[in-house]
Coordinates of C-alpha atoms in Angstrom, one line a residue:
M1237 CA -3.0 49.1 -40.5
F1238 CA -4.9 49.6 -37.2
A1239 CA -6.9 46.5 -37.8
R1240 CA -3.8 44.3 -37.9
K1241 CA -2.4 45.4 -34.6
P1242 CA -5.4 44.2 -32.5
K1243 CA -5.5 40.9 -34.4
L1244 CA -1.8 40.3 -33.7
I1245 CA -2.2 41.2 -30.1
R1246 CA -5.2 38.8 -29.8
I1247 CA -3.1 36.0 -31.3
I1248 CA -0.2 36.6 -28.9
T1249 CA -2.5 36.9 -25.9
N1250 CA -4.2 33.6 -26.8
L1251 CA -0.8 31.9 -27.2
I1252 CA 0.2 33.2 -23.7
R1253 CA -3.1 31.9 -22.2
L1254 CA -2.5 28.4 -23.8
E1255 CA 0.9 28.2 -22.2
N1256 CA -0.5 28.9 -18.8
Y1257 CA -2.9 26.0 -18.8
A1258 CA -1.8 23.0 -16.9
T1259 CA -1.7 19.9 -18.9
K1260 CA -2.1 16.4 -17.4
G1261 CA 0.9 14.4 -17.8
S1262 CA 1.1 10.6 -17.6
K1263 CA 0.2 9.1 -14.2
P1264 CA 3.2 8.6 -11.9
E1265 CA 4.5 5.1 -12.0
I1266 CA 3.8 3.1 -8.8
P1267 CA 7.1 1.6 -7.5
R1268 CA 7.4 -2.2 -7.2
N1269 CA 8.9 -4.1 -4.4
P1270 CA 11.9 -6.1 -5.7
L1271 CA 11.7 -8.5 -2.8
A1272 CA 8.0 -9.4 -3.3
S1273 CA 8.8 -12.7 -5.0
T1274 CA 11.3 -13.6 -2.4
Y1275 CA 9.3 -13.2 0.8
T1276 CA 5.8 -14.7 1.1
A1277 CA 4.6 -12.0 3.6
S1278 CA 3.8 -9.8 0.6
S1279 CA 1.3 -12.4 -0.7
Q1280 CA -0.8 -12.7 2.5
K1281 CA -4.4 -12.9 1.4
D1282 CA -6.0 -10.7 4.1
N1283 CA -5.4 -7.0 4.8
G1284 CA -4.9 -5.4 8.2
V1285 CA -7.2 -2.8 9.8
V1286 CA -7.3 0.7 8.4
Y1287 CA -4.7 2.7 10.2
D1288 CA -5.3 6.0 8.4
K1289 CA -7.3 7.0 5.3
K1290 CA -4.3 8.7 3.5
P1291 CA -0.8 7.6 2.5
F1292 CA 2.4 8.5 4.3
K1293 CA 5.3 10.2 2.5
L1294 CA 8.6 8.8 3.6
T1295 CA 12.2 9.2 2.2
L1296 CA 13.6 5.7 1.7
E1297 CA 17.2 4.9 0.9
A1298 CA 18.2 2.6 -1.9
G1299 CA 19.4 -0.9 -0.9
K1300 CA 18.2 -0.6 2.7
T1301 CA 15.7 -3.2 3.9
Y1302 CA 12.4 -2.0 5.4
H1303 CA 9.5 -3.8 7.1
W1304 CA 6.0 -2.4 6.2
C1305 CA 3.3 -2.9 8.8
L1306 CA 0.4 -5.0 7.4
C1307 CA -1.6 -5.5 10.6
G1308 CA -2.3 -1.7 11.1
R1309 CA -1.5 -1.7 14.8
S1310 CA 2.1 -0.5 14.8
K1311 CA 2.9 2.6 16.7
S1312 CA 5.6 3.6 14.2
Q1313 CA 3.4 3.6 11.1
P1314 CA 3.8 2.8 8.2
L1315 CA 6.8 0.7 9.4
C1316 CA 6.5 -2.3 11.6
D1317 CA 7.5 -2.2 15.3
G1318 CA 6.6 -5.8 16.2
T1319 CA 3.1 -5.0 17.7
H1320 CA 1.6 -7.9 15.6
K1321 CA 3.5 -10.3 18.0
D1322 CA 1.7 -9.1 21.1
H1323 CA -0.3 -12.2 22.2
Y1324 CA -2.9 -10.1 24.1
L1325 CA -3.9 -8.0 21.0
K1326 CA -4.6 -11.2 19.0
V1327 CA -3.6 -9.6 15.7
T1328 CA -4.3 -12.6 13.6
Q1329 CA -5.6 -13.9 10.3
R1330 CA -7.7 -17.1 9.8
L1331 CA -6.4 -20.3 8.3
K1332 CA -7.0 -19.7 4.5
T1333 CA -3.4 -19.8 3.3
I1334 CA -2.4 -22.5 5.7
L1335 CA -4.9 -24.8 4.1
I1336 CA -3.6 -24.0 0.7
S1337 CA 0.0 -24.8 1.8
A1338 CA -1.3 -28.0 3.5
E1339 CA -2.7 -29.2 0.3
K1340 CA 0.5 -28.5 -1.5
K1341 CA 2.5 -30.5 1.1
Q1342 CA -0.2 -33.2 1.1
I1343 CA -0.9 -32.9 4.8
K1344 CA -4.1 -34.5 5.9
K1345 CA -6.8 -31.9 5.3
S1346 CA -9.1 -33.6 7.8
F1347 CA -6.8 -32.6 10.6
F1348 CA -7.2 -28.9 9.7
D1349 CA -10.9 -29.2 9.1
K1350 CA -11.7 -30.3 12.6
N1351 CA -9.2 -27.8 14.2
F1352 CA -10.0 -24.9 11.8
N1353 CA -11.0 -22.4 14.5
N1354 CA -7.9 -23.2 16.6
Y1355 CA -5.4 -22.3 13.9
L1356 CA -4.7 -18.6 13.7
Y1357 CA -1.5 -17.0 12.5
F1358 CA 0.0 -13.6 12.8
Y1359 CA 0.1 -11.0 10.2
R1360 CA 3.7 -10.6 9.1
P1361 CA 5.3 -7.4 8.0
V1362 CA 6.1 -7.0 4.3
K1363 CA 9.9 -6.8 3.8
F1364 CA 10.9 -4.5 1.0
T1365 CA 13.6 -2.4 -0.5
V1366 CA 13.7 0.4 -3.1
E1367 CA 16.0 0.9 -6.1
K1368 CA 16.3 4.7 -5.8
T1369 CA 16.7 7.0 -2.8
K1370 CA 13.8 9.4 -2.9
D1371 CA 10.4 10.1 -1.4
Y1372 CA 7.8 7.3 -1.6
W1373 CA 4.1 7.2 -0.6
L1374 CA 3.5 4.2 1.6
C1375 CA 0.0 2.8 2.2
N1376 CA -1.6 3.5 5.6
C1377 CA -5.0 2.1 4.8
K1378 CA -3.4 -1.4 4.4
Q1379 CA -5.8 -2.2 1.5
T1380 CA -3.2 -1.7 -1.4
K1381 CA -2.7 -4.3 -4.0
N1382 CA 0.9 -3.2 -4.5
R1383 CA 2.2 -3.6 -1.0
P1384 CA 3.7 -1.5 0.6
F1385 CA 3.2 1.3 -1.9
C1386 CA 0.0 3.4 -2.1
D1387 CA -2.1 2.6 -5.2
G1388 CA -5.1 4.8 -4.3
A1389 CA -7.1 2.1 -2.5
H1390 CA -7.8 4.6 0.3
K1391 CA -10.2 6.5 -2.0
Q1392 CA -12.6 3.6 -2.1
K1393 CA -16.0 4.1 -0.4
D1394 CA -15.6 1.2 2.0
V1395 CA -12.1 2.4 3.2
Q1396 CA -13.4 6.0 3.6
E1397 CA -16.4 4.7 5.7
A1398 CA -14.2 2.4 7.8
G1399 CA -13.1 3.3 11.3
T1400 CA -9.4 3.9 11.8
V1401 CA -6.9 2.8 14.4
R1402 CA -5.3 6.2 14.4
L1403 CA -6.6 8.5 17.1

């Protein structure tokens, strides 16, 4: 009779211990930008400079339109404040996508070839909206593949070693 009690106690104790272990659930789903297919700014090839090496948590309202800073120079990160338009900062990309669109429109490529270095264009903010009002993690390293939402790209070695704009 005495042997059964300790065995029962051990079984109950083990069950309690198992309940206290944290189990890994499925990874949280990264939200999608419903406007990504509508606005071409979200498909810009290049990324801006690393503003910060960690994402920014922000409460976003459903149906409201936001503009996410891609250049990395905005003073109101992670949202755009128009800094990319400052002519003196020269926040620009090279001609890559202009050449692609020129080929599609059948514009003379030779014109672009000789003037390649003269053609720069500004980073444009990524226009987005969300479907639910809640907290979202927006990318501050500007290297995400799922603009404007953080996808963990800030954990990469090259991003961690990069200098940041943030002081």
